[in-house]
mmCIF file with all atom_site columns, C-alpha atoms and ligand atoms in Angstrom:
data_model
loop_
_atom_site.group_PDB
_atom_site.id
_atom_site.type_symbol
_atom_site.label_atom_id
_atom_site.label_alt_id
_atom_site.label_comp_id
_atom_site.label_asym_id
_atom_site.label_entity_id
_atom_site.label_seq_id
_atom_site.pdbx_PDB_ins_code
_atom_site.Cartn_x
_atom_site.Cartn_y
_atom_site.Cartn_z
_atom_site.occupancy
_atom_site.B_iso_or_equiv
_atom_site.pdbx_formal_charge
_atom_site.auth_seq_id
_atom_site.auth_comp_id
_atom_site.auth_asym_id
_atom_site.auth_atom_id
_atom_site.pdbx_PDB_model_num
ATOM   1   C  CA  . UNK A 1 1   ? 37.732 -20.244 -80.304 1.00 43.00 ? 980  UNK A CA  1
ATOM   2   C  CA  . UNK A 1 2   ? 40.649 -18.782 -78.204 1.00 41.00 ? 981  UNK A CA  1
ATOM   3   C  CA  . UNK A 1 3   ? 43.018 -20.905 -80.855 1.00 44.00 ? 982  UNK A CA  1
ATOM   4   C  CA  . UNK A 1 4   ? 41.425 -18.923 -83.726 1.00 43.00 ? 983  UNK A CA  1
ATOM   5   C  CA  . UNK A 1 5   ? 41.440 -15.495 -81.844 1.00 44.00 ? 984  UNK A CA  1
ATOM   6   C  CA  . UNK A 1 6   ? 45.490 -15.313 -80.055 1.00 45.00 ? 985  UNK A CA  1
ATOM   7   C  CA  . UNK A 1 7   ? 47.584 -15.295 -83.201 1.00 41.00 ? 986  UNK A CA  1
ATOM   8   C  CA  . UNK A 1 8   ? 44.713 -12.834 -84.435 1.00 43.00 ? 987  UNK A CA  1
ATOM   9   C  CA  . UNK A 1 9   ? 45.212 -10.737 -81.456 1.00 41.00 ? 988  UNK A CA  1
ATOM   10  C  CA  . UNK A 1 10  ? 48.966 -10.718 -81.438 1.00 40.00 ? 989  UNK A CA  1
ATOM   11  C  CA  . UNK A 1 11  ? 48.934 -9.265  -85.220 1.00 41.00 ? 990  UNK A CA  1
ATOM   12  C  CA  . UNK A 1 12  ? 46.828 -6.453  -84.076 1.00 41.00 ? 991  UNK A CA  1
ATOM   13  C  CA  . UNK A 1 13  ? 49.320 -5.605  -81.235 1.00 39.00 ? 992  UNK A CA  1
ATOM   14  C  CA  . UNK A 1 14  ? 52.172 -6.265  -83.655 1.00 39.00 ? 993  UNK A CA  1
ATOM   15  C  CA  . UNK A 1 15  ? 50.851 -3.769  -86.148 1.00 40.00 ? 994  UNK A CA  1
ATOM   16  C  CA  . UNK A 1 16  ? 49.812 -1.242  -83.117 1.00 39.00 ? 995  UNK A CA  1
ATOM   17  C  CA  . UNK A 1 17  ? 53.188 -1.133  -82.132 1.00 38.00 ? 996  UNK A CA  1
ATOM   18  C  CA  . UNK A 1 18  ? 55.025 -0.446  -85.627 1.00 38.00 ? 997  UNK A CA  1
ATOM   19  C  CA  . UNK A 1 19  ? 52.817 2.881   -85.841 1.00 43.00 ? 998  UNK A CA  1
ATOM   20  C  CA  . UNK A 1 20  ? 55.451 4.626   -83.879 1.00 48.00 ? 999  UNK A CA  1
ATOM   21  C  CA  . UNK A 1 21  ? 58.256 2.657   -82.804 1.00 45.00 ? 1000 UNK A CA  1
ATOM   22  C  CA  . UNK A 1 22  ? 59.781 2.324   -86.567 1.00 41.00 ? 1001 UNK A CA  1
ATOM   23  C  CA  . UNK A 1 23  ? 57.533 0.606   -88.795 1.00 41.00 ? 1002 UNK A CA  1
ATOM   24  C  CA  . UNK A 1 24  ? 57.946 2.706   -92.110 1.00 42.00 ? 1003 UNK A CA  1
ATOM   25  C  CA  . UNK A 1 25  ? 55.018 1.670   -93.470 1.00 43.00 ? 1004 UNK A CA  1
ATOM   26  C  CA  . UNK A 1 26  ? 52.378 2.236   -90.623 1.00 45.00 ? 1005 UNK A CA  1
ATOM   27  C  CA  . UNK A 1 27  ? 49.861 4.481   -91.526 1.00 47.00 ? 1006 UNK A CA  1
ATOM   28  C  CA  . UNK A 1 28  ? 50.549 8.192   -89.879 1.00 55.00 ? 1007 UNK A CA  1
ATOM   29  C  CA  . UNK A 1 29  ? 49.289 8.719   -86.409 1.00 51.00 ? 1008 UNK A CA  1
ATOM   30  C  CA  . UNK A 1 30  ? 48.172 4.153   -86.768 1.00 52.00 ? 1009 UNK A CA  1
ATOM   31  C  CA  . UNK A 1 31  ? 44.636 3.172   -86.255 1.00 52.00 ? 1010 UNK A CA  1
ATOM   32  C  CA  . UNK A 1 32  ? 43.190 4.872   -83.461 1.00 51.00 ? 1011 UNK A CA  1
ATOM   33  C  CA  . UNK A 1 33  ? 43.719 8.194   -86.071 1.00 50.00 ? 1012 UNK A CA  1
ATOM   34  C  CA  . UNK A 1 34  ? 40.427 7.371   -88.002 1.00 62.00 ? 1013 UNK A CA  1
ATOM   35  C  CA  . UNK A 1 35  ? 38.747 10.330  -86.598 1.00 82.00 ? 1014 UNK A CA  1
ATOM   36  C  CA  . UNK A 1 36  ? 41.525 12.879  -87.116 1.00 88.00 ? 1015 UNK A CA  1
ATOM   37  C  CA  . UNK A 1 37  ? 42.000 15.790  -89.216 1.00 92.00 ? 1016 UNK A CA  1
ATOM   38  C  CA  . UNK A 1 38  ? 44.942 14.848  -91.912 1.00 93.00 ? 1017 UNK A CA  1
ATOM   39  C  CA  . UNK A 1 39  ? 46.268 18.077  -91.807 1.00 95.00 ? 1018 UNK A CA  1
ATOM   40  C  CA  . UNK A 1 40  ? 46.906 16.838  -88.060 1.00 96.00 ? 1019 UNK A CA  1
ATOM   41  C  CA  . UNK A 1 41  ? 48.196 13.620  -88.444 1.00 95.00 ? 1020 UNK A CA  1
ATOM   42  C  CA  . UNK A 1 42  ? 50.783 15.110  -90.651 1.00 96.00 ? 1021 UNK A CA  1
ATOM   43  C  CA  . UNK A 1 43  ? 52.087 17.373  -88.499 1.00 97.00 ? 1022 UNK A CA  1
ATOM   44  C  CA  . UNK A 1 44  ? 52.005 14.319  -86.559 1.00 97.00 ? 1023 UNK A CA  1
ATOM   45  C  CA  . UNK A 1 45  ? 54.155 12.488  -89.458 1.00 96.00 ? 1024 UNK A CA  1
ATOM   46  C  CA  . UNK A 1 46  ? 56.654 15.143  -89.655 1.00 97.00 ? 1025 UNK A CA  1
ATOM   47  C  CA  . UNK A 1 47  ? 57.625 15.561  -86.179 1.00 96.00 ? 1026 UNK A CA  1
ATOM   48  C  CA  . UNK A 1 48  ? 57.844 11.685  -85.857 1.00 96.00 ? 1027 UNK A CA  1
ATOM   49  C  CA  . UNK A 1 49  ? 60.223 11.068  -89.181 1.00 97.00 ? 1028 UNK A CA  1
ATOM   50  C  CA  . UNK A 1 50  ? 62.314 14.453  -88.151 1.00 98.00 ? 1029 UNK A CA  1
ATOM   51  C  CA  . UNK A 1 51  ? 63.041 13.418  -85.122 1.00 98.00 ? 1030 UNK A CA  1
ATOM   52  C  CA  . UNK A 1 52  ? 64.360 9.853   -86.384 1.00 97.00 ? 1031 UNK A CA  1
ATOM   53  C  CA  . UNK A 1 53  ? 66.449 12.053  -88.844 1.00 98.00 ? 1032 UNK A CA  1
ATOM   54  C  CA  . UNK A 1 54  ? 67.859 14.151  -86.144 1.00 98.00 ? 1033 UNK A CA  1
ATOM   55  C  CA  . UNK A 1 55  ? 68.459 10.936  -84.013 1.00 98.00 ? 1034 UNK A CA  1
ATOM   56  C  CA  . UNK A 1 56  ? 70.308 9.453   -87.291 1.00 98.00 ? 1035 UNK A CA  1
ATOM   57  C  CA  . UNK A 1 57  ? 72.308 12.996  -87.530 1.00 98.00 ? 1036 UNK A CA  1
ATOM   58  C  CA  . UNK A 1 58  ? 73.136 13.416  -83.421 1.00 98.00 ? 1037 UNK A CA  1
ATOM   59  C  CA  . UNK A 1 59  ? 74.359 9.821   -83.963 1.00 98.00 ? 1038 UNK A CA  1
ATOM   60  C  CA  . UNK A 1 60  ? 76.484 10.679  -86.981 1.00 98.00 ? 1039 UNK A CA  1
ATOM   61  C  CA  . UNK A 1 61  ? 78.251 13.834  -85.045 1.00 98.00 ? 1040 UNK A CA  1
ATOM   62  C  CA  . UNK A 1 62  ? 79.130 11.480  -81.763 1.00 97.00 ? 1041 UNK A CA  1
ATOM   63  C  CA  . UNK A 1 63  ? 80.063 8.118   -84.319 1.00 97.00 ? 1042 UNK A CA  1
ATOM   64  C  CA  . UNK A 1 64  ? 82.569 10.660  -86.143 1.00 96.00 ? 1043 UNK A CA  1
ATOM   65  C  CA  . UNK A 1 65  ? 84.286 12.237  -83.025 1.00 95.00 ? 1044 UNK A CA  1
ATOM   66  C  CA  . UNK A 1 66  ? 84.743 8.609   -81.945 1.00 93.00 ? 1045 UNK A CA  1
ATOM   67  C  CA  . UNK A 1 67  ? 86.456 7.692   -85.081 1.00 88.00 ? 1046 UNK A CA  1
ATOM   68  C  CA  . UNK A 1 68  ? 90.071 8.525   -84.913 1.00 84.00 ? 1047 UNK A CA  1
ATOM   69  C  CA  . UNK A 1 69  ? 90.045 10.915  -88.439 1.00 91.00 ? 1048 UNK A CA  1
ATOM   70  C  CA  . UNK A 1 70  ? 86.691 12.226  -88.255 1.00 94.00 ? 1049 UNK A CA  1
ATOM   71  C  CA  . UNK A 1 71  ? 84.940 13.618  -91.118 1.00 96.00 ? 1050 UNK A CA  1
ATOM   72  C  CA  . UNK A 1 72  ? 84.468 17.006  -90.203 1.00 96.00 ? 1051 UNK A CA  1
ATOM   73  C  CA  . UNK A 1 73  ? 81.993 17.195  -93.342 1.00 97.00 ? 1052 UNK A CA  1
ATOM   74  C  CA  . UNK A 1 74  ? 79.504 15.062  -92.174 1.00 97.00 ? 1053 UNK A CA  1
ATOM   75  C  CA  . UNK A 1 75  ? 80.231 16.384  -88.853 1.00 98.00 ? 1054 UNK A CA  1
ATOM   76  C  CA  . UNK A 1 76  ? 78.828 20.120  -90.645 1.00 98.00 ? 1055 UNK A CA  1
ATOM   77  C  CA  . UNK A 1 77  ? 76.345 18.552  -92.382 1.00 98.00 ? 1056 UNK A CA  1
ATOM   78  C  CA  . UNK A 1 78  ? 74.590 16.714  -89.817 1.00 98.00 ? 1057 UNK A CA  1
ATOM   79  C  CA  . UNK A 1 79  ? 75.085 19.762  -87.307 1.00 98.00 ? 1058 UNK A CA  1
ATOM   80  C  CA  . UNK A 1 80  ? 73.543 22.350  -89.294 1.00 98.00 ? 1059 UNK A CA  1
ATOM   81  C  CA  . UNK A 1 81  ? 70.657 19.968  -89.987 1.00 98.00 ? 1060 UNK A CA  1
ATOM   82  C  CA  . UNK A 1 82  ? 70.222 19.644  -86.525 1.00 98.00 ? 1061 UNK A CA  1
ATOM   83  C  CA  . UNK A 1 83  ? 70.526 23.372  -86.103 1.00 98.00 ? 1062 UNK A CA  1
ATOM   84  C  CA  . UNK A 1 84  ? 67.913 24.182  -88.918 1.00 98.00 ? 1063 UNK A CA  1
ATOM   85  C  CA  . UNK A 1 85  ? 65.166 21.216  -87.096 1.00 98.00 ? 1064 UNK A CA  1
ATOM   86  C  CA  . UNK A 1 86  ? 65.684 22.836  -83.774 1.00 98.00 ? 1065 UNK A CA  1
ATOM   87  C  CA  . UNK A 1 87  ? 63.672 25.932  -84.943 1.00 98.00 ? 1066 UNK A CA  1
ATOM   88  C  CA  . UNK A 1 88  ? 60.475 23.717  -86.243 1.00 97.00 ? 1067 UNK A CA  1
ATOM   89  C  CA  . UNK A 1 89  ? 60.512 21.605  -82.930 1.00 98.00 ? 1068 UNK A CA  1
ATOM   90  C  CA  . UNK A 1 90  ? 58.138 24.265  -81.661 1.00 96.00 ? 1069 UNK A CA  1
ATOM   91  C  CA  . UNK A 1 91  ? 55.440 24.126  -84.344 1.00 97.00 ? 1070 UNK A CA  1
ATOM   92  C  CA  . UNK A 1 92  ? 54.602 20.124  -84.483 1.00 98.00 ? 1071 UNK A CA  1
ATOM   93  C  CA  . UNK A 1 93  ? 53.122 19.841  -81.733 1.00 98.00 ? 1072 UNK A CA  1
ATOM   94  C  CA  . UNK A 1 94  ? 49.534 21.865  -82.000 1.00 97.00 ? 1073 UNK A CA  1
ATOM   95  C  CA  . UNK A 1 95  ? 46.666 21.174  -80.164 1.00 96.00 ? 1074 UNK A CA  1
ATOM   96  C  CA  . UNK A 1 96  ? 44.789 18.324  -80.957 1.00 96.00 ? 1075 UNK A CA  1
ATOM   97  C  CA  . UNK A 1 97  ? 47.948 15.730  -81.499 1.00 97.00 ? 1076 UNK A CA  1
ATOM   98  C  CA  . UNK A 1 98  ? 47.814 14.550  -78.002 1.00 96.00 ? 1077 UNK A CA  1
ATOM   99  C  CA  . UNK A 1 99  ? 47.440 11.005  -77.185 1.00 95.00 ? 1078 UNK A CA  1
ATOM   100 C  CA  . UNK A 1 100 ? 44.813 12.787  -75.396 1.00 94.00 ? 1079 UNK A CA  1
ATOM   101 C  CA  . UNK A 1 101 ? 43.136 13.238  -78.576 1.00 94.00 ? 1080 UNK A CA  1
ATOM   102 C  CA  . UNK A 1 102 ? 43.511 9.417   -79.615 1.00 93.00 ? 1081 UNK A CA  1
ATOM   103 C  CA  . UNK A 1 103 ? 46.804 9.819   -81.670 1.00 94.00 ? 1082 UNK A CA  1
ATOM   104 C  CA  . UNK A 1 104 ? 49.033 7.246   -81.559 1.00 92.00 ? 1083 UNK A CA  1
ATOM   105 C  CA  . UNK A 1 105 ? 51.838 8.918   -80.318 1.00 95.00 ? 1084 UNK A CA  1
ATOM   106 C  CA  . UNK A 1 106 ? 54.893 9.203   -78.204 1.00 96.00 ? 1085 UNK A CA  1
ATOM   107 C  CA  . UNK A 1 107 ? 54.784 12.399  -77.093 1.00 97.00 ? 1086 UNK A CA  1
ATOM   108 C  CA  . UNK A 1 108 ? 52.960 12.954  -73.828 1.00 97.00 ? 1087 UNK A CA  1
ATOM   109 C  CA  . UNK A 1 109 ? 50.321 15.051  -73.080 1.00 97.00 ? 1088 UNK A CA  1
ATOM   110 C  CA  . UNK A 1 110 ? 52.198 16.411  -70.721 1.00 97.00 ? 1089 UNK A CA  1
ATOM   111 C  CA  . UNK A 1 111 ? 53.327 18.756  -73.192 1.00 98.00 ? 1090 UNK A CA  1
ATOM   112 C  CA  . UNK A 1 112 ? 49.618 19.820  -73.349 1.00 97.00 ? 1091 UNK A CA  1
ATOM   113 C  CA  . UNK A 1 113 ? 49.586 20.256  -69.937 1.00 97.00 ? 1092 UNK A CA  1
ATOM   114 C  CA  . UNK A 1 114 ? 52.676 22.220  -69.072 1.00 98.00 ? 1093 UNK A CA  1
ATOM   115 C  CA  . UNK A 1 115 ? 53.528 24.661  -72.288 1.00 97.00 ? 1094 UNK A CA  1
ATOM   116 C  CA  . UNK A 1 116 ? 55.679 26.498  -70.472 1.00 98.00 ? 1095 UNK A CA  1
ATOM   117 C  CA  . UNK A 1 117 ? 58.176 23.965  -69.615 1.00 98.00 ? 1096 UNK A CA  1
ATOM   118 C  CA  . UNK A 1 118 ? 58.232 22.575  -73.030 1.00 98.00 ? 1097 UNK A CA  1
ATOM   119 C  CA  . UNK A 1 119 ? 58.579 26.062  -74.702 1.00 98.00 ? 1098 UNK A CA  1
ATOM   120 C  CA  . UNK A 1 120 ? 61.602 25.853  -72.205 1.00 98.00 ? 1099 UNK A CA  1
ATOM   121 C  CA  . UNK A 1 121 ? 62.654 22.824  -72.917 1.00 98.00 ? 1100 UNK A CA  1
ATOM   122 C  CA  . UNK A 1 122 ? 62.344 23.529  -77.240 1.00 98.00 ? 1101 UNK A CA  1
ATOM   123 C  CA  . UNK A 1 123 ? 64.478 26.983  -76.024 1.00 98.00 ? 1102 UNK A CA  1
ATOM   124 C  CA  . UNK A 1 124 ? 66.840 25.039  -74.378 1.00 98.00 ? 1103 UNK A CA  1
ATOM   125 C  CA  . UNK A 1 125 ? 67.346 22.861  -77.413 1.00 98.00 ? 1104 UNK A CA  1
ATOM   126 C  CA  . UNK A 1 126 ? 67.695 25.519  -79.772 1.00 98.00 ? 1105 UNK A CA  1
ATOM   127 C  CA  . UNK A 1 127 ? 70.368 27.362  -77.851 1.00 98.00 ? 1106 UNK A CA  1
ATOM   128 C  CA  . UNK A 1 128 ? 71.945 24.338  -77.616 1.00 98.00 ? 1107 UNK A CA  1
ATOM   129 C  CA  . UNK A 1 129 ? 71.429 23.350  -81.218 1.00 98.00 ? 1108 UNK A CA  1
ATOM   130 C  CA  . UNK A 1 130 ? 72.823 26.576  -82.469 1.00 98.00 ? 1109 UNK A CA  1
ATOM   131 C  CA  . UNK A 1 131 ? 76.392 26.083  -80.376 1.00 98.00 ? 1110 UNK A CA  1
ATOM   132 C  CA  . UNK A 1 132 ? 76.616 22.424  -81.940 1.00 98.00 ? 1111 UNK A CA  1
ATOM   133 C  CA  . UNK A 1 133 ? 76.854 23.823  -85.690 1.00 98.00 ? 1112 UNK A CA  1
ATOM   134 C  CA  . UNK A 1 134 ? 78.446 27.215  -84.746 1.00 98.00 ? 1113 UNK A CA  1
ATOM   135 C  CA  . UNK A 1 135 ? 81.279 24.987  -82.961 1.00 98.00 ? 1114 UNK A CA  1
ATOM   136 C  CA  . UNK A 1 136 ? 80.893 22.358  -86.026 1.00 98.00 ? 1115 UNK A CA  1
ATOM   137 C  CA  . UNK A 1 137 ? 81.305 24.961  -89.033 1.00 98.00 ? 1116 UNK A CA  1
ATOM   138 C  CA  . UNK A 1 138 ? 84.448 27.288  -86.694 1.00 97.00 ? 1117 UNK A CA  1
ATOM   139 C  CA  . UNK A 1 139 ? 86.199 23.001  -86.708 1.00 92.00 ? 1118 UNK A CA  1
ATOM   140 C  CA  . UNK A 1 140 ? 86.764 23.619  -83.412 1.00 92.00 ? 1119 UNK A CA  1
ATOM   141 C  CA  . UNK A 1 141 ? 86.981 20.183  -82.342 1.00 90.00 ? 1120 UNK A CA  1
ATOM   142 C  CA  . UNK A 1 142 ? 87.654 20.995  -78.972 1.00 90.00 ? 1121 UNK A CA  1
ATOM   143 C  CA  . UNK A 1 143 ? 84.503 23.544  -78.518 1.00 95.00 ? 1122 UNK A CA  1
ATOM   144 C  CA  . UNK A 1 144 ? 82.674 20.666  -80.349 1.00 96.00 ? 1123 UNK A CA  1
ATOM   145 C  CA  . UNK A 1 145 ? 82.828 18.514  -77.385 1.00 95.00 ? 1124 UNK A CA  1
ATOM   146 C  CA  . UNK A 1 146 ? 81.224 19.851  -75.582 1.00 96.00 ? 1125 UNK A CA  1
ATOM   147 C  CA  . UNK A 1 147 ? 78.217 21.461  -77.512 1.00 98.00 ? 1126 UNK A CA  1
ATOM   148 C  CA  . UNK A 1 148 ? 77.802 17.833  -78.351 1.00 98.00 ? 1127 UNK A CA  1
ATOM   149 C  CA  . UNK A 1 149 ? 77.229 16.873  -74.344 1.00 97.00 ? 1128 UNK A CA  1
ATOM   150 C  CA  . UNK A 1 150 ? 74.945 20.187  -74.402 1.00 98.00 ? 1129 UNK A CA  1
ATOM   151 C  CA  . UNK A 1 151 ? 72.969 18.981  -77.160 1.00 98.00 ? 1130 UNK A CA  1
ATOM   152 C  CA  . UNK A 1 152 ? 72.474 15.246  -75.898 1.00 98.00 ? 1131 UNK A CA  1
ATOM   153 C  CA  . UNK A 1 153 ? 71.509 17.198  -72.242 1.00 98.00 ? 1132 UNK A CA  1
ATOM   154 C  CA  . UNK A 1 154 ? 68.290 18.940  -74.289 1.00 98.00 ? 1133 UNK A CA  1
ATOM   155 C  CA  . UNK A 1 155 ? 67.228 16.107  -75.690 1.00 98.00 ? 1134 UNK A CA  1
ATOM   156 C  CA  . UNK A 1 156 ? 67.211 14.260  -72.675 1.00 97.00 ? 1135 UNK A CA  1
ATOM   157 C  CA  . UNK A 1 157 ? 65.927 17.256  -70.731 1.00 98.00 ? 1136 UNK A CA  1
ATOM   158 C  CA  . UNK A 1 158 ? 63.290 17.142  -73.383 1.00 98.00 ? 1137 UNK A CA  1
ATOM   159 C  CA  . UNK A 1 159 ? 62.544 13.360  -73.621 1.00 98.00 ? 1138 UNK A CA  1
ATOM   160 C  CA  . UNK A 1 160 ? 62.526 12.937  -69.744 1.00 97.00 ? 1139 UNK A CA  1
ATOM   161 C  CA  . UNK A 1 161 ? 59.463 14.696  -69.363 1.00 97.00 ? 1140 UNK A CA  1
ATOM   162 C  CA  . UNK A 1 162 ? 57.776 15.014  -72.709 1.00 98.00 ? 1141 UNK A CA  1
ATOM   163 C  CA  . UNK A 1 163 ? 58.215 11.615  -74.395 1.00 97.00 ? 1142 UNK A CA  1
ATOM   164 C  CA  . UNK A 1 164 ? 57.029 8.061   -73.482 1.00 96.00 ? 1143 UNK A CA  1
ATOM   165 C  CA  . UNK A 1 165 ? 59.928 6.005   -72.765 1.00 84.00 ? 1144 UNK A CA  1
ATOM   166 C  CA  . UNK A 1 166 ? 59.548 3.394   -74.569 1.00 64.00 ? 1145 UNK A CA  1
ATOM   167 C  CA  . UNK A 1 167 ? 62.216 2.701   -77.287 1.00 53.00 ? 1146 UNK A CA  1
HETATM 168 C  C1  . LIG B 2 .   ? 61.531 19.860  -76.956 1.00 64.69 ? 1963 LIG B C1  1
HETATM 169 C  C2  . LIG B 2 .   ? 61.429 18.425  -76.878 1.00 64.69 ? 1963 LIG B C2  1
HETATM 170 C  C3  . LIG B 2 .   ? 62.383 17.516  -77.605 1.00 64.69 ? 1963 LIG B C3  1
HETATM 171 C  C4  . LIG B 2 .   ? 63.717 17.734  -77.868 1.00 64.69 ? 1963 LIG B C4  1
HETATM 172 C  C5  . LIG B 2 .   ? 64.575 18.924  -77.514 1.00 64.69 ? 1963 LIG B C5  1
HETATM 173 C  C6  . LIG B 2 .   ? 64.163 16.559  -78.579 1.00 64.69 ? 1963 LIG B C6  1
HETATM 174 N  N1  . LIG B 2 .   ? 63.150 15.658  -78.722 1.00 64.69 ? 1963 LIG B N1  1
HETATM 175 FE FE1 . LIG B 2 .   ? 63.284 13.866  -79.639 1.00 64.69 ? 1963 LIG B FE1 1
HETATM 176 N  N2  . LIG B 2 .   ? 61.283 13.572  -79.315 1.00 64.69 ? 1963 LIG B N2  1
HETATM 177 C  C7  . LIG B 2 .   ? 60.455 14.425  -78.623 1.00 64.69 ? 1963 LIG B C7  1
HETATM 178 C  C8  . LIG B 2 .   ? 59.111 13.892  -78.628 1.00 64.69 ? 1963 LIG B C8  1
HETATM 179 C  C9  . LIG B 2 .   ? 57.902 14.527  -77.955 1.00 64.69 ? 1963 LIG B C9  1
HETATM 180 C  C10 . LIG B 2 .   ? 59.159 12.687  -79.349 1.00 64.69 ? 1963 LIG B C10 1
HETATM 181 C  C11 . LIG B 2 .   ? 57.984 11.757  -79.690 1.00 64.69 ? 1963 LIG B C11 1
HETATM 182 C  C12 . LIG B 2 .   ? 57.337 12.254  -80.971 1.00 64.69 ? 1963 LIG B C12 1
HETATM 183 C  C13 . LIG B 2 .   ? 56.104 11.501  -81.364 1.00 64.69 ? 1963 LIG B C13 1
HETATM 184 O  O1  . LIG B 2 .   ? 56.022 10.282  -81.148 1.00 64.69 ? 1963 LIG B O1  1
HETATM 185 O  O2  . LIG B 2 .   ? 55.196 12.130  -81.910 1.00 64.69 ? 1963 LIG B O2  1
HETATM 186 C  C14 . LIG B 2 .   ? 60.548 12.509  -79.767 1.00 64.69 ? 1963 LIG B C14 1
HETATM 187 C  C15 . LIG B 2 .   ? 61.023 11.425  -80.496 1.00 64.69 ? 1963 LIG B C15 1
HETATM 188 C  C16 . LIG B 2 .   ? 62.345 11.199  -80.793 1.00 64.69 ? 1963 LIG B C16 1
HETATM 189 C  C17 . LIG B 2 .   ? 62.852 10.018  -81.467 1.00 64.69 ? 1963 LIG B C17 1
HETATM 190 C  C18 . LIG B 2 .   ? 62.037 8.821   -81.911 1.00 64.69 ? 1963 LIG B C18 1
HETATM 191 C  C19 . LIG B 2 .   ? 61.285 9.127   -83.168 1.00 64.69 ? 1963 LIG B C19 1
HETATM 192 C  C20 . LIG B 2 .   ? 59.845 8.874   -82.912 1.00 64.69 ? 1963 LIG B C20 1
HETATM 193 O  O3  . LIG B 2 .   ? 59.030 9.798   -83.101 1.00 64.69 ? 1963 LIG B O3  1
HETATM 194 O  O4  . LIG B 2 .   ? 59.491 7.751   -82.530 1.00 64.69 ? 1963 LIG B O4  1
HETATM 195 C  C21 . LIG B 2 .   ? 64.200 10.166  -81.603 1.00 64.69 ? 1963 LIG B C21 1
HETATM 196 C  C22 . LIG B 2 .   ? 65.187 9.200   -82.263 1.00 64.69 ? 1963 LIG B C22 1
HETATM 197 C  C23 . LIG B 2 .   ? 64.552 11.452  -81.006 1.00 64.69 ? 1963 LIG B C23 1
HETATM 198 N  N3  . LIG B 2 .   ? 63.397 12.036  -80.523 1.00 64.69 ? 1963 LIG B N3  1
HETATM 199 C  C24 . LIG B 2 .   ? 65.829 11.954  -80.945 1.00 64.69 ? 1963 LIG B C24 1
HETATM 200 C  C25 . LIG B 2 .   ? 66.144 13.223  -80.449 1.00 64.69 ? 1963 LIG B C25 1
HETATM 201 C  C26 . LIG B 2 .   ? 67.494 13.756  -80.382 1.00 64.69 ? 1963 LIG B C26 1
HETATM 202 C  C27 . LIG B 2 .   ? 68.753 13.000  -80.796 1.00 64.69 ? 1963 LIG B C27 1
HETATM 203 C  C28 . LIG B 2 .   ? 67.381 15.008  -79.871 1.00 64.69 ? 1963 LIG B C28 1
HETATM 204 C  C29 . LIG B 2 .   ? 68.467 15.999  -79.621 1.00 64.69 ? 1963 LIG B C29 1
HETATM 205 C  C30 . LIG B 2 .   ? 69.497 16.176  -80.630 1.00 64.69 ? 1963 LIG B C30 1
HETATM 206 C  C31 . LIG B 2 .   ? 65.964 15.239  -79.585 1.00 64.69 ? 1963 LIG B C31 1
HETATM 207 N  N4  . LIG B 2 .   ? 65.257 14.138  -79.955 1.00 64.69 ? 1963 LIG B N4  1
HETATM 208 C  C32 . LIG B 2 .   ? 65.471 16.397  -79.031 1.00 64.69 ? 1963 LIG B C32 1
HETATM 209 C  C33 . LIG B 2 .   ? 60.805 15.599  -78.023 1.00 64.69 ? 1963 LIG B C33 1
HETATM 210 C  C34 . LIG B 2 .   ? 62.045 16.205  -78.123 1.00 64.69 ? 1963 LIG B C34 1
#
């Protein structure tokens, strides 16, 4: 019995953790979603991708400041993206998308449970967000700097307290 049932058991933990942590095929939300409404789960969807694509951008504004000849283009681009996100961060996370509420999700309920620090925390991001492309699309590189350590400190300040730490 146990012989038949481990490898069967370590698929179904395999596949639990894609649902979040970067499997791109994982159903929205995984398996313990069955019960939720879809206009949920893709709110759910969203917030998860757009945060891997403002990840991929952050990563693209430190990469080209690292580079000796950066390219401030992709510098702009990737800022203003950034900038343009920061405004939505506020709407994805509605009530009943808690892991609370069974979704398979990194974001703590915490965020449930104390809406006034993460409406602080979203602020704090924005007006952060806002300095990164303002400083990107002036090409001051020097300004850019440090917007770009202001922008990694509200995502941190954010993640600290509002997202499982587990990737
Ligand atoms: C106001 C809070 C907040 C801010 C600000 C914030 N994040 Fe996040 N981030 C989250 C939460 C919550 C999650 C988990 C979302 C989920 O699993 O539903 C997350 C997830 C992520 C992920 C993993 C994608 C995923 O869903 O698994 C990356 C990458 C990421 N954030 C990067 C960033 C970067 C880079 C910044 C700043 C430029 C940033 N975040 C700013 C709250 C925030």
């Amino acid at each position: 019995m146990t012989a038949i049932w481990k490898p069967f058991a370590a698929g179904l933990s395999l596949f639990a953790l894609a649902a979040c942590g970067g499997g791109e095929d994982a159903a929205p939300g995984g398996d313990a979603a069955a019960n939720i409404d879809p206009a949920l789960l893709e709110i759910v969807e969203t917030r998860h991708e757009t945060m891997e694509e403002i990840g991929d951008s952050f990563k693209t504004i430190r990469d080209e400041l690292k580079a000796g000849d950066p390219d401030i283009e992709a510098i702009q681009t990737a800022a203003a993206y950034i900038e343009e996100q920061s405004t939505k961060v506020g709407d994805w996370f509605p009530e009943g998308t808690s892991p609370a509420d069974g979704v398979d999700t990194d974001a703590l309920a915490t965020i449930w449970e104390r809406p006034d620090d993460f409406d602080a925390a979203v602020a704090q991001f924005e007006t952060a967000a806002a300095s990164l492309n303002a400083a990107a699309q002036s090409g001051d590189m020097s300004a850019l700097g440090g917007a770009v350590q202001e922008t990694g400190g509200a995502c941190k300040n954010c993640h600290d307290d509002f997202r499982a730490d587990d990737d």
